[in-house]
C-alpha atoms as one frame of an Amber mdcrd trajectory, in Angstrom:
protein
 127.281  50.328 124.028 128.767  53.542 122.572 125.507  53.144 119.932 123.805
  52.886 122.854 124.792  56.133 124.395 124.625  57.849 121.060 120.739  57.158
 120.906 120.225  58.460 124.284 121.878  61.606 123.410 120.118  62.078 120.235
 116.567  61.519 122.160 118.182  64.287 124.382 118.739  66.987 122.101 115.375
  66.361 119.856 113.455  66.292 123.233 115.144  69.870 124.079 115.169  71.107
 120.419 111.534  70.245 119.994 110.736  72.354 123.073 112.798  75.546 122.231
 110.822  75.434 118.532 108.554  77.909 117.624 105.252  78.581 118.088 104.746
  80.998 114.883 105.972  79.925 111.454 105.873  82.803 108.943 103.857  82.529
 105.311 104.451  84.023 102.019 101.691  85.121 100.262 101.876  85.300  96.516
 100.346  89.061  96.192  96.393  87.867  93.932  97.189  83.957  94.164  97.433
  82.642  90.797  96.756  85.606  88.644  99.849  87.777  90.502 100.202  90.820
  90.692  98.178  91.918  87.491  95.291  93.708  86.046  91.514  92.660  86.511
  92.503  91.310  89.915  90.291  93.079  93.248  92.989  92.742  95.423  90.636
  93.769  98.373  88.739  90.549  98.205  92.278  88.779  97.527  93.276  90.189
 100.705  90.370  89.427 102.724  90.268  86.500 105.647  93.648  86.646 105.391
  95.798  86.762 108.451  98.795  88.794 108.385 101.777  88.708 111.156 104.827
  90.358 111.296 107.273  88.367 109.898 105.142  87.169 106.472 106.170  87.846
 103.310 104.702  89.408 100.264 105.545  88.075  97.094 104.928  90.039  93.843
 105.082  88.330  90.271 104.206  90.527  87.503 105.181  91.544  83.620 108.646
  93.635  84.630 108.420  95.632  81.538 105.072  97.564  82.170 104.362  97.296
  86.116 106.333  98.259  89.452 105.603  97.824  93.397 105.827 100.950  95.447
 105.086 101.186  98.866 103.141 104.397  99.574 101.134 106.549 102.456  97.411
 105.564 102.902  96.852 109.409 101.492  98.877 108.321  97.992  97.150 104.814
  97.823  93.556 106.418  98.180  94.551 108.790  95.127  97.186 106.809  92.736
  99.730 109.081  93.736 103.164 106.954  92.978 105.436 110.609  92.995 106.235
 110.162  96.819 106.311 106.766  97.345 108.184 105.479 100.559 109.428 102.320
  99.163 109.979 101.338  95.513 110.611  97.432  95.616 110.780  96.654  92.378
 113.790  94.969  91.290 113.512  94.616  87.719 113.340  90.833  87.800 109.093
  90.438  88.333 109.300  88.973  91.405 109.608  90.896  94.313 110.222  89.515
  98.174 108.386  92.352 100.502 109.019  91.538 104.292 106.213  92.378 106.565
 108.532  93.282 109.631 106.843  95.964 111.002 103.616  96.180 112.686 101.511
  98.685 110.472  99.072  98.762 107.766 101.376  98.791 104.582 100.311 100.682
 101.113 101.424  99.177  97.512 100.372 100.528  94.457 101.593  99.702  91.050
 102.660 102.974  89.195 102.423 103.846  85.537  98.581 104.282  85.862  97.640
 100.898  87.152  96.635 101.632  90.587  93.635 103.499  88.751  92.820 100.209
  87.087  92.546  98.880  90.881  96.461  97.438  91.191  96.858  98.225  94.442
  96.662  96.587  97.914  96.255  97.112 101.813  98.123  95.103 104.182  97.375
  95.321 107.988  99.997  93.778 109.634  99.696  92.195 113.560 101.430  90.723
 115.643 101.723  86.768 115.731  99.038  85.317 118.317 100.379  84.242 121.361
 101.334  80.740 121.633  98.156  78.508 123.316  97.936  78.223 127.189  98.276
  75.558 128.795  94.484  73.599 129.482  93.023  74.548 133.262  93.577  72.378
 135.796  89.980  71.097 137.078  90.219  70.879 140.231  92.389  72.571 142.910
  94.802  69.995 143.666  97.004  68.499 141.211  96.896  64.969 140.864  99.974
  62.460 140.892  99.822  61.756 137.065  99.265  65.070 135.977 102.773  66.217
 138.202 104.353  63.101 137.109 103.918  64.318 133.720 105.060  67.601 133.839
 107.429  68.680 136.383 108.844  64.779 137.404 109.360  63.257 134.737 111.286
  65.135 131.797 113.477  65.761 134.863 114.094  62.519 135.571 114.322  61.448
 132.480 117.093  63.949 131.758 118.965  63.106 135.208 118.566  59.519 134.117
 120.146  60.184 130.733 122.921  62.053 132.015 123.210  59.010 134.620 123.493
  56.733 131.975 126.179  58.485 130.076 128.468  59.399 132.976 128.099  55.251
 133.790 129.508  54.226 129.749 132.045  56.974 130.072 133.217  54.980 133.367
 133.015  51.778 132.120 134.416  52.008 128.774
């Protein structure tokens, strides 16, 4: 019986876990795919159709030795400026974690005269959607099933569990 009453709790806690999880699961985005963060990649087209929400990632892998990510103004990424950037994220390693916490457009460059050769890149950064509403209810009265489904029965189901255990804990 106590296997039992361990099942029922474990059903519990999934059912409950499964409806406090998450809409919105975030994505990191290797910065030009395959080729990295390099030269001879457009990173406007790499960039395009993409979808980015605040809490995504930016991941930069390129050749330490010669390259650098800086986070600039949109002024400083028109014009290759990398003097005043507001950010430098490079960490010396080639492969650099950028959080996209904060909805804005964000401005990397690569320095050393690379953003000239087109190493650079605009993120616009938006909010996650919403999650999806529920479907409309056809017509204006609720039927039984569609109440049983919803606001009867993961209540009873609960009350029954906690039923259930009180009745083991009283018989064993």
């Amino acid at each position: 019986m106590d296997g039992l009453r361990r099942s029922i709790a474990l059903l519990v806690v999934l059912a409950l876990g499964m409806a406090a999880m998450p809409e919105f699961a975030a994505v990191r985005y290797t910065v030009g795919g395959n080729m990295g963060w390099s030269t001879n990649v457009n990173y406007t087209v790499w960039a395009q159709g993409k979808q980015f929400y605040n809490g995504d990632w930016l991941f930069f892998v390129y050749d330490r030795t010669q390259m650098n990510v800086l986070e600039v103004n949109k002024t400083d990424y028109e014009n290759c400026i990398s003097d005043h950037f507001l950010q430098n994220w490079t960490t010396g390693a080639g492969r650099d974690v950028v959080p996209l916490n904060v909805t804005k457009t964000y401005y990397f460059i690569s320095g050393k005269g690379f953003c000239f050769g087109g190493m650079k890149v605009a993120i616009h950064v938006k909010n996650p959607p919403p999650p999806p509403s529920s479907l409309p209810i056809k017509s204006s009265s609720r039927s039984l099933l569609s109440s049983f489904k919803g606001q009867i029965f993961v209540p009873t189901l609960l009350a029954a569990a906690a039923f259930w255990d009180s009745f083991m804990c009283a018989i064993a």
